[in-house]
Short mmCIF file of C-alpha atoms in Angstrom, two decimals:
data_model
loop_
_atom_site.label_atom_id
_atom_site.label_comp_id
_atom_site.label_asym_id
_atom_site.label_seq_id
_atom_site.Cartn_x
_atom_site.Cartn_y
_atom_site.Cartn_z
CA UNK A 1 206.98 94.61 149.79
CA UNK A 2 203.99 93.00 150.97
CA UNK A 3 204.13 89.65 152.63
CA UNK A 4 200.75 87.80 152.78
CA UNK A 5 200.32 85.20 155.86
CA UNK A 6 198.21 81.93 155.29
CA UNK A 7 196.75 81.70 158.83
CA UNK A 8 195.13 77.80 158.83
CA UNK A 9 191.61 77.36 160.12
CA UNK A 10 190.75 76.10 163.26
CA UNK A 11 190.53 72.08 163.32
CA UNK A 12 186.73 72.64 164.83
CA UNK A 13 185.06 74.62 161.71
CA UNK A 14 186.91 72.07 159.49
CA UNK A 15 185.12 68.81 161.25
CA UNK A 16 181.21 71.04 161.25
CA UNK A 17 181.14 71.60 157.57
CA UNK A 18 182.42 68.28 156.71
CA UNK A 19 179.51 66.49 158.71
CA UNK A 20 176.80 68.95 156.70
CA UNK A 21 174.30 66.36 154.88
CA UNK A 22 170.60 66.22 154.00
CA UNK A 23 168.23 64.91 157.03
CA UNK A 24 166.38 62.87 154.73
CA UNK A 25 168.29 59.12 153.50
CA UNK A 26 168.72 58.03 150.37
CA UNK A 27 165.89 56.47 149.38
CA UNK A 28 163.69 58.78 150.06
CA UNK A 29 165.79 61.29 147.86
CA UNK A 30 165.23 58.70 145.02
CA UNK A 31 161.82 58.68 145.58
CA UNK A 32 161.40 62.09 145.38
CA UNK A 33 163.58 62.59 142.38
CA UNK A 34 161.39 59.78 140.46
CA UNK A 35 158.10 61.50 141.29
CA UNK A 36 159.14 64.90 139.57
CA UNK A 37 160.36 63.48 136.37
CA UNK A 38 156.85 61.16 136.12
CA UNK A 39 155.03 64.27 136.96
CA UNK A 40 157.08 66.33 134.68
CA UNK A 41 156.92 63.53 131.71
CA UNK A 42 152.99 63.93 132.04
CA UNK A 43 152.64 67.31 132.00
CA UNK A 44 154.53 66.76 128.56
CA UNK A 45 152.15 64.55 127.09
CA UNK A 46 149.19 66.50 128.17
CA UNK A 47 150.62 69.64 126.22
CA UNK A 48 151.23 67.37 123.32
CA UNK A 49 147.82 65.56 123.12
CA UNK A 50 145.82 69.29 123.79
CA UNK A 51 148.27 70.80 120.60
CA UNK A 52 147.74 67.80 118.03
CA UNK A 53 143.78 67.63 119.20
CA UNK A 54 143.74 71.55 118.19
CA UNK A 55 145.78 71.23 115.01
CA UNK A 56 143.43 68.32 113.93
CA UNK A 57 140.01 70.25 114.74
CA UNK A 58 141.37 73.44 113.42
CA UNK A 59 141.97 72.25 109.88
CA UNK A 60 139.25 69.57 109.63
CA UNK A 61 136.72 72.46 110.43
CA UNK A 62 138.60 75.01 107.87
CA UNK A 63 138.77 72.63 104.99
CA UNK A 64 134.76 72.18 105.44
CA UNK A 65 134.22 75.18 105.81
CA UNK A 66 135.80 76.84 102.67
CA UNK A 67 134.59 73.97 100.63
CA UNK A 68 131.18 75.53 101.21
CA UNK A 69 132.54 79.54 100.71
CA UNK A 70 134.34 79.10 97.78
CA UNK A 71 132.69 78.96 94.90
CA UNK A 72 130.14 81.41 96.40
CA UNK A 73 132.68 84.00 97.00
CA UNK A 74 134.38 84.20 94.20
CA UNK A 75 131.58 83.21 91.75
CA UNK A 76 130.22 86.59 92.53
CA UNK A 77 133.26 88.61 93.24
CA UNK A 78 133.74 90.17 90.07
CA UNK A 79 129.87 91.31 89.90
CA UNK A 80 129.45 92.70 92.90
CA UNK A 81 132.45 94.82 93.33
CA UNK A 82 131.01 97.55 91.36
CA UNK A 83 127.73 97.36 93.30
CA UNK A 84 129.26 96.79 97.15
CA UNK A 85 131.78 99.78 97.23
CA UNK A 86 130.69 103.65 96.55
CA UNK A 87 132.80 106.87 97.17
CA UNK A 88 136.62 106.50 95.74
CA UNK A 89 138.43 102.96 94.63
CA UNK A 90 140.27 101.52 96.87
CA UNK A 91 143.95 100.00 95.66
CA UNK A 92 143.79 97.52 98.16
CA UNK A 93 141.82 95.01 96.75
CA UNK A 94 143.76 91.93 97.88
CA UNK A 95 143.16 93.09 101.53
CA UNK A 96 139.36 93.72 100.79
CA UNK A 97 138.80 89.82 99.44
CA UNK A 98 140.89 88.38 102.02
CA UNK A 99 138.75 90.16 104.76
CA UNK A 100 135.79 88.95 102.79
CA UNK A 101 136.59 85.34 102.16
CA UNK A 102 137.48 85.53 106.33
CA UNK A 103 134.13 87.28 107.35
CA UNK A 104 132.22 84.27 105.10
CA UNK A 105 134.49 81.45 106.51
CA UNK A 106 133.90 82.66 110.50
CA UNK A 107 130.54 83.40 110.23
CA UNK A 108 128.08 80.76 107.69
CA UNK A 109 128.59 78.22 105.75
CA UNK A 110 126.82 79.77 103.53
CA UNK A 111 127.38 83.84 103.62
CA UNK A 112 125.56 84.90 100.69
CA UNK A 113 121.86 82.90 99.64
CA UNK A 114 119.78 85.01 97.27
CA UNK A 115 116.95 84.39 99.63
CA UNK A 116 116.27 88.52 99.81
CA UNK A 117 113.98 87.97 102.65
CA UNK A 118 112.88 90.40 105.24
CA UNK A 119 111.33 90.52 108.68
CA UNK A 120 108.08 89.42 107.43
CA UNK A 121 109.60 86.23 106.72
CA UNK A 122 109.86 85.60 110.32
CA UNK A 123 106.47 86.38 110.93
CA UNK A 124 104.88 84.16 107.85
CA UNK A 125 107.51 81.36 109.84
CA UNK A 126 105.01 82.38 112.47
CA UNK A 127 101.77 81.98 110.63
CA UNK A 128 103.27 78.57 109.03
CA UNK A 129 103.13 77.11 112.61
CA UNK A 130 99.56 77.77 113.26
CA UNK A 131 98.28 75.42 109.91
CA UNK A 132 94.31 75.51 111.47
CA UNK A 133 92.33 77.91 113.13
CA UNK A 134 89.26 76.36 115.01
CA UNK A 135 86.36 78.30 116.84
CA UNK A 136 84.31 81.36 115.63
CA UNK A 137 83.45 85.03 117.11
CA UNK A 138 80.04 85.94 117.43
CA UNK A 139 79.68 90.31 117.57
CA UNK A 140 77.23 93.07 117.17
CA UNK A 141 78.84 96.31 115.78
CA UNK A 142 76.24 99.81 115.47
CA UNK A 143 77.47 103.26 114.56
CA UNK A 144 75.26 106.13 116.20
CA UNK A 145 75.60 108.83 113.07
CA UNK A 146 73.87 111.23 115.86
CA UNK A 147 76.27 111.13 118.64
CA UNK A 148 79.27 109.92 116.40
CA UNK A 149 80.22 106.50 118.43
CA UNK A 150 80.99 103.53 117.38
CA UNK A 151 79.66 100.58 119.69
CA UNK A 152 81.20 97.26 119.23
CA UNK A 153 79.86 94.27 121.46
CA UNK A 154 81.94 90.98 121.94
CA UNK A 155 78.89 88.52 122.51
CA UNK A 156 80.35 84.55 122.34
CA UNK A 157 83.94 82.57 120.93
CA UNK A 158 82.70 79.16 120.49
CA UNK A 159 84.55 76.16 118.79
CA UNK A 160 88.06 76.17 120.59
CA UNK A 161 89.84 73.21 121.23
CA UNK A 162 92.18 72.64 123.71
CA UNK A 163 95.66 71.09 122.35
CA UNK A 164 97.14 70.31 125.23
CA UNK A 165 96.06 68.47 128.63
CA UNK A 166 98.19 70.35 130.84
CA UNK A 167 97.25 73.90 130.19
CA UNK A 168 93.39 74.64 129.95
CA UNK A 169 92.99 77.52 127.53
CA UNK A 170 91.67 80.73 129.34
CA UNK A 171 90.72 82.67 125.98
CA UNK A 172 89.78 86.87 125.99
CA UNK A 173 89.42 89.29 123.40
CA UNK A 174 91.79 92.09 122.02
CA UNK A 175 90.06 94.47 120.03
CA UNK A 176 92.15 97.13 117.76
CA UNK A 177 90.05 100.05 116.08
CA UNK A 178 92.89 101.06 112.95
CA UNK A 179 92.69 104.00 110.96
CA UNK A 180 94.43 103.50 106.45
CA UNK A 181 97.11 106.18 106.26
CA UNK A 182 99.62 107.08 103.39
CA UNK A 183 101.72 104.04 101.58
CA UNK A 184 104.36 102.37 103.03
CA UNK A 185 107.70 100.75 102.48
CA UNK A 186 107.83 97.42 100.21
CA UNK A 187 108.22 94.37 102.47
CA UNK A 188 108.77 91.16 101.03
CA UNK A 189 106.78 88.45 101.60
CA UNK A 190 103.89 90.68 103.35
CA UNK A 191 100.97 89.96 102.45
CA UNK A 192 98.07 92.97 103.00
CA UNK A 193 93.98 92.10 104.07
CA UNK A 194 93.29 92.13 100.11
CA UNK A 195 96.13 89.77 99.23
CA UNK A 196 98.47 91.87 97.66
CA UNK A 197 102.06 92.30 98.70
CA UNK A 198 103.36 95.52 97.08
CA UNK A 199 103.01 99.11 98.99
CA UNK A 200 101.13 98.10 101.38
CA UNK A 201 99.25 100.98 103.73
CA UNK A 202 100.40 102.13 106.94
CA UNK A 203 97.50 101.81 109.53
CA UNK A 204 97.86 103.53 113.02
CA UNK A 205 95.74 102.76 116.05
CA UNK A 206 92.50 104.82 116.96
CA UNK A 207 91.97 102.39 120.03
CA UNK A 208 92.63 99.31 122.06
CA UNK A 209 89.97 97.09 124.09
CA UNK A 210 90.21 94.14 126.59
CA UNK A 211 87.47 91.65 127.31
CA UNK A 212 87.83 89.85 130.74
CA UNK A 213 89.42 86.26 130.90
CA UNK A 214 87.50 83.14 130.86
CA UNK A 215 88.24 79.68 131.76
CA UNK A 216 85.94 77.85 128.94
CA UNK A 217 86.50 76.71 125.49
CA UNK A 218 82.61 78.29 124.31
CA UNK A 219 82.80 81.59 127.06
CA UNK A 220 80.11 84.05 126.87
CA UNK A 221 81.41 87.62 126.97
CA UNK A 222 78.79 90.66 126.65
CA UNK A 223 81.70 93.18 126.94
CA UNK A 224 80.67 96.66 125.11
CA UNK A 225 82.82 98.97 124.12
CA UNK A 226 82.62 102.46 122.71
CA UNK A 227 84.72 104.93 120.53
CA UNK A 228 84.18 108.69 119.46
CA UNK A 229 84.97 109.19 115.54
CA UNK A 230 84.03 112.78 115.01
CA UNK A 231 87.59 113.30 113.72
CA UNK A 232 87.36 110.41 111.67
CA UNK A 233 84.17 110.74 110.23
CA UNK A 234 85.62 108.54 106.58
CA UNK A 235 84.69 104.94 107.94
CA UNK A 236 85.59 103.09 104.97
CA UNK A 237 89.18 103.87 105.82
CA UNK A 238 88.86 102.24 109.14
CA UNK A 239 89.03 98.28 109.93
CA UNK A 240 88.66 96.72 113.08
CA UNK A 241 90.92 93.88 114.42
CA UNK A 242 89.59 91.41 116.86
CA UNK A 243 92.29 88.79 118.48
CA UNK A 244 91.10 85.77 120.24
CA UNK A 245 94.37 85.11 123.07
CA UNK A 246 94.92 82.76 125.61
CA UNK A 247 96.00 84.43 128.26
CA UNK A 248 99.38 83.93 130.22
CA UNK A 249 100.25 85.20 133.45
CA UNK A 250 103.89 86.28 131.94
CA UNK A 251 102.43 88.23 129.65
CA UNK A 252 102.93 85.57 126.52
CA UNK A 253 99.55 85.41 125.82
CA UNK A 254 98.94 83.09 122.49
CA UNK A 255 97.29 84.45 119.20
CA UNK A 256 94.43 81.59 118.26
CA UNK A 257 92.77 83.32 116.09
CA UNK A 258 91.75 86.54 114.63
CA UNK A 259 88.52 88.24 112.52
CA UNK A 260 89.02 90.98 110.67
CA UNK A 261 86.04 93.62 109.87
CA UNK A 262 86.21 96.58 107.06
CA UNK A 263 83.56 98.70 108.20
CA UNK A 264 82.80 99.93 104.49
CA UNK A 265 82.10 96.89 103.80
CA UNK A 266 79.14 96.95 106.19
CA UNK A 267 76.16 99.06 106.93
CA UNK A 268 75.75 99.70 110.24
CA UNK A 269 73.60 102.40 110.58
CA UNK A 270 72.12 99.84 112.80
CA UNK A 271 72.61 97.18 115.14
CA UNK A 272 74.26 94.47 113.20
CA UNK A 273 75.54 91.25 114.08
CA UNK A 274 77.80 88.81 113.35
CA UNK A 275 79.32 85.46 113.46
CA UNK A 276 82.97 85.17 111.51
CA UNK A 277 85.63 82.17 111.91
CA UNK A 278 88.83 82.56 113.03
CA UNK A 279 91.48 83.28 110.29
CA UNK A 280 95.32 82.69 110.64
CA UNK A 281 96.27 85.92 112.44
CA UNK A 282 98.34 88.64 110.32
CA UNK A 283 100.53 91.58 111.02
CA UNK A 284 99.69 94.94 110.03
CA UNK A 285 102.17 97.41 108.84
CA UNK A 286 101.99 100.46 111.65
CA UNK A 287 105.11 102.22 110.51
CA UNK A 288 108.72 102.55 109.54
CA UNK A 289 111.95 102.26 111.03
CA UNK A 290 115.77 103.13 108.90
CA UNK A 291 117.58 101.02 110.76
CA UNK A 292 121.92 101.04 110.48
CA UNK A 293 124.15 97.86 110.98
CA UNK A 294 127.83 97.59 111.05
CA UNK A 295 129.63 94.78 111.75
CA UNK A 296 133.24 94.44 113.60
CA UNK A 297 135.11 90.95 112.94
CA UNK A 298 137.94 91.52 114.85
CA UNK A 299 136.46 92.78 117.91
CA UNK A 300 133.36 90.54 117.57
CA UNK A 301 130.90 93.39 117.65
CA UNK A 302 128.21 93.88 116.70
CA UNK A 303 126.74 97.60 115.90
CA UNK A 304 122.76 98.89 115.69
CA UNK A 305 121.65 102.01 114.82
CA UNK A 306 118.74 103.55 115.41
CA UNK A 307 118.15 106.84 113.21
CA UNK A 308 115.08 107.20 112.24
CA UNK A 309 110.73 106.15 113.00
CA UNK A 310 108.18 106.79 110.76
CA UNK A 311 104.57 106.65 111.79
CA UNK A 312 101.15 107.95 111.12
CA UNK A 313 99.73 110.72 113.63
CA UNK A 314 96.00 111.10 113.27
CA UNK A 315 96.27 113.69 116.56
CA UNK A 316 99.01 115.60 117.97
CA UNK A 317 99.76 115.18 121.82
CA UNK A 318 102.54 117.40 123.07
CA UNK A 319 103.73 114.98 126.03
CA UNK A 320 104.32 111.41 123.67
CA UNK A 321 107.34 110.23 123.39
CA UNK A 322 109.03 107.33 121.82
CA UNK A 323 111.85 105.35 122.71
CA UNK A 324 113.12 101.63 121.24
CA UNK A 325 114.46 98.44 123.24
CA UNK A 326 117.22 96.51 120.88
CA UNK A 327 117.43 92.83 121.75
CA UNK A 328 119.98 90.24 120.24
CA UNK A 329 120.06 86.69 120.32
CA UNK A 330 122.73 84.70 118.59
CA UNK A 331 123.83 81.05 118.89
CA UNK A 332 120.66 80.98 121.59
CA UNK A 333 122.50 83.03 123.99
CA UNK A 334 120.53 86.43 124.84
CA UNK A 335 122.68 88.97 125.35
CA UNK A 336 121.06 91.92 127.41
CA UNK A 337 118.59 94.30 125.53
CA UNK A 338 119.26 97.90 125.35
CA UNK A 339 117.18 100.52 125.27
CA UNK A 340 117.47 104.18 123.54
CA UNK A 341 116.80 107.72 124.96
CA UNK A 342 112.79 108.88 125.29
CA UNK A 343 112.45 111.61 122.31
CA UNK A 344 109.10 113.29 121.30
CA UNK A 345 106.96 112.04 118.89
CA UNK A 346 106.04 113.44 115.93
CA UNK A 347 105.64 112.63 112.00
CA UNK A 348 109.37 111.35 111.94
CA UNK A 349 110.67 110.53 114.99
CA UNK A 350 114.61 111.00 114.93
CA UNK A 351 117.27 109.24 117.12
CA UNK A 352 120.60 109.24 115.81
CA UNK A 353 121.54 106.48 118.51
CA UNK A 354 123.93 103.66 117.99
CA UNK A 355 123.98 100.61 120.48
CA UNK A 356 127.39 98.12 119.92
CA UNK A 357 126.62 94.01 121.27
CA UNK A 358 129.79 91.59 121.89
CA UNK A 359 129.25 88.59 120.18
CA UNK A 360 129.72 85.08 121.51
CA UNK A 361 132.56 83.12 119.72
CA UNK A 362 132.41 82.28 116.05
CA UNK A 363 131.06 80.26 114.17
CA UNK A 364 127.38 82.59 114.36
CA UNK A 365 124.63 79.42 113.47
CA UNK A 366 121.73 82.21 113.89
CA UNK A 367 121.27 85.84 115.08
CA UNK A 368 118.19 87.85 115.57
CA UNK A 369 117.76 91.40 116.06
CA UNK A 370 114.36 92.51 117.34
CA UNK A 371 113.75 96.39 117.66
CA UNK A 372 111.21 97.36 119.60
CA UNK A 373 108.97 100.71 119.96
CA UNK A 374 107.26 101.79 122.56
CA UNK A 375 105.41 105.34 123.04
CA UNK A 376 105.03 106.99 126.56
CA UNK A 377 103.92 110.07 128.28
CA UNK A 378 106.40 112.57 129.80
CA UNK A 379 104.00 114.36 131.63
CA UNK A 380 101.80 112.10 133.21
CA UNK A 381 102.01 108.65 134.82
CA UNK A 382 101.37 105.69 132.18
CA UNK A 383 102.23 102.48 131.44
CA UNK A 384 104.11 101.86 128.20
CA UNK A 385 102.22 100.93 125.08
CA UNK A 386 103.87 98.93 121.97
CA UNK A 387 103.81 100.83 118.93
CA UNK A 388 105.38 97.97 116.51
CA UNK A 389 108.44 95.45 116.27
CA UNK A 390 110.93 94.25 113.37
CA UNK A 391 113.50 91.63 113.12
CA UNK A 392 116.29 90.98 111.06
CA UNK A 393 116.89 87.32 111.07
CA UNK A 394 120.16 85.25 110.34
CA UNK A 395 119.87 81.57 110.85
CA UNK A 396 121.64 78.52 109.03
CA UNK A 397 119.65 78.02 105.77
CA UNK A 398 118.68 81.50 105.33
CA UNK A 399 119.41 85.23 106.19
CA UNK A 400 117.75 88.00 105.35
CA UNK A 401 118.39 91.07 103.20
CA UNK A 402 119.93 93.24 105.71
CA UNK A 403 122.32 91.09 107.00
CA UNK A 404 123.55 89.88 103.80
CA UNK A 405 123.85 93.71 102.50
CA UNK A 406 126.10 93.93 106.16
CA UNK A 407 128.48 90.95 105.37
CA UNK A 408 129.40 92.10 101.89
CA UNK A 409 130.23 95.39 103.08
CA UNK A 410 133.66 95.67 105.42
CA UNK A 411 133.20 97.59 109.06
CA UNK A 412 130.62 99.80 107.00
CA UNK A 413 127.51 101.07 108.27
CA UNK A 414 124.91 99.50 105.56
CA UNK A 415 121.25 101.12 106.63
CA UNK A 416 117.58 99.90 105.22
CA UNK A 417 114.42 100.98 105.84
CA UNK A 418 112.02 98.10 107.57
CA UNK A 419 108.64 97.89 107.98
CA UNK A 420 107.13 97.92 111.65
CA UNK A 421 105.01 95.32 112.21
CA UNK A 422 102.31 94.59 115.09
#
């Protein structure tokens, strides 16, 4: 048997513990009690505010917004489901619309306009800015049949008004020898030299001249320049392109004006010269690109392929090369360009290369894509040289072909050929 003995605890230990107490009195307990609950009671009606702010923006902005989608979705649902989807059905169908009706709502208010425009529509939005063209180019242009050159003399620009008081214009010449080549891709709304806008010719370029800068609104040039055409000896096939620029130290130098010269159209078996006015400058259709988007909702991405480039060779040079820089610009926020791997050049130039962008947050107001090609030289030192550009354009009224072929499809690849423009 066990007996358990209750020994009591010394009268010291019993006195210390009773005499434990906060160092701090009463009142500034209370004090520090009431500032936690007024701290804590704001806190609360900060979280409540931020939560019915964000319930009241998120479903004023989604009742807008599918107002607009709507009837454009599902108007054309039915017609376009044959059209949109090739290989084998799907069963899924619900999934498919849903995705659709959520790609529209995120990205336009208005996802699908029957505008069918292309690239070029960003460059007549160009030409549309410029509505007059003042000044005139005086030349002299002489083809030696004996030695095979073609001399081309920039003599006088007169007539050019300065439109602004700041900047004084600081015009020079950019002359462009072009060669006719085969037929190229339809682009809409591109207009060719002879005012027709289907098939229009691919041109490539023989050569490329610089007068120097002046600092006068009537300068005097005398620049000559000279070309061999012994391999092009068919010179009503070749035009000649002459840009009047203002030039920019950045390299932004501003199109005034431009004359264009058909040399069958001419006989210059002799010294002939000339005095045109400037004409609303034009781009000329120097090749073709088959260009691949894809677009990626839930990971806002945005996916460019490069595969293949299309141009006309009038000469075969073992060491060019080609290579593209991809730009995109949405909600005016550039994101950084990237650029493809250097491959030869020849009749069709392929790259196989795909390039993926993050998107800024939705809703995207605009987007533009601008591909860029450049050729180079692998085996000796020289600068880069612009073969052509194209852009595919989304903005808030319009969009163009491309894109809308892209938003109908779901995390497809949809790829178009485009026409490259300089």
């Amino acid at each position: 048997m066990v007996t358990l003995i209750v020994y009591p605890a010394p009268a010291g230990l019993l006195s210390t513990a009773g005499d434990l107490r906060m160092p701090f009195p009463d009142l500034v307990k209370y004090c520090l009690l009431g500032i936690s609950v007024t701290l804590l009671l704001l806190a609360l009606g900060i979280l409540a505010w931020q939560a019915f702010r964000c319930c009241t923006q998120t479903r004023n902005t989604y009742t807008q917004q599918d107002t607009a989608n709507s009837d454009l979705l599902y108007s054309n649902e039915k017609s376009r489901t044959a059209g949109n989807y090739s290989g084998a059905p799907s069963t899924k169908v619900e999934e498919v619309s849903t995705e659709a009706h959520r790609l529209s709502r995120c990205l336009s208010q208005a996802s699908f306009p029957c505008s069918g425009s292309s690239q070029a529509h960003g460059h007549m939005k160009e030409q549309a800015i410029i509505k007059k063209v003042d000044g005139s180019l005086r030349f002299s242009i002489y083809y030696d049949q004996l030695q095979s050159q073609l001399v081309v003399t920039v003599l006088q620009v007169e007539g050019l008004l300065e439109h602004s008081q700041q900047h004084s214009l600081q015009p020079f010449v950019k002359l462009s020898l072009m060669w006719e080549g085969s037929e190229g891709v339809e682009v809409d709304g591109y207009t060719d030299d002879e005012g027709k806008g289907t098939a229009p010719v691919q041109w490539t370029v023989l050569q490329e001249w610089w007068t120097i800068v002046k600092g006068s609104c009537n300068p005097l040039f005398g620049d000559q320049f000279t070309c061999n055409l012994q391999e092009h000896k068919d010179l009503h096939r070749i035009k000649l392109r002459m840009e009047v620029r203002d030039f920019d130290k950045f390299s932004r130098h501003t199109v005034l004006g431009e004359v264009r010269v058909f040399l069958a159209k001419l006989n210059i078996s002799y010294p002939l010269e000339l005095q045109e006015d400037l004409q609303i400058p034009q781009k000329d259709l120097v090749g073709e690109v088959l260009l691949s988007l894809k677009f990626l909702p839930t990971s806002q991405r945005l996916e460019v392929g490069l595969l293949k480039v299309r141009t006309v060779l009038t000469e075969i040079s073992s060491d060019a090369a080609l290579y593209a820089r991809i730009s995109v610009q949405c909600n005016q926020c550039k994101l950084r360009y990237q650029k493809t791997s250097t491959v030869a050049r020849c009749l069709v130039t392929v790259f196989n290369e795909v390039h993926i962008f993050s998107l800024p947050d939705f809703p995207l107001q605009q987007c533009q894509i601008l591909v860029s090609v450049y050729e180079t030289h692998t085996t000796r030192k020289s600068t880069k040289h612009l073969i052509g550009q194209l852009t595919v354009r989304k903005d808030k009224s319009s969009e163009d072909k491309h894109w809308s072929l892209m938003m109908r499809s779901v995390r497809q690849p949809v790829a178009k050929w485009h026409g490259l423009l300089i």
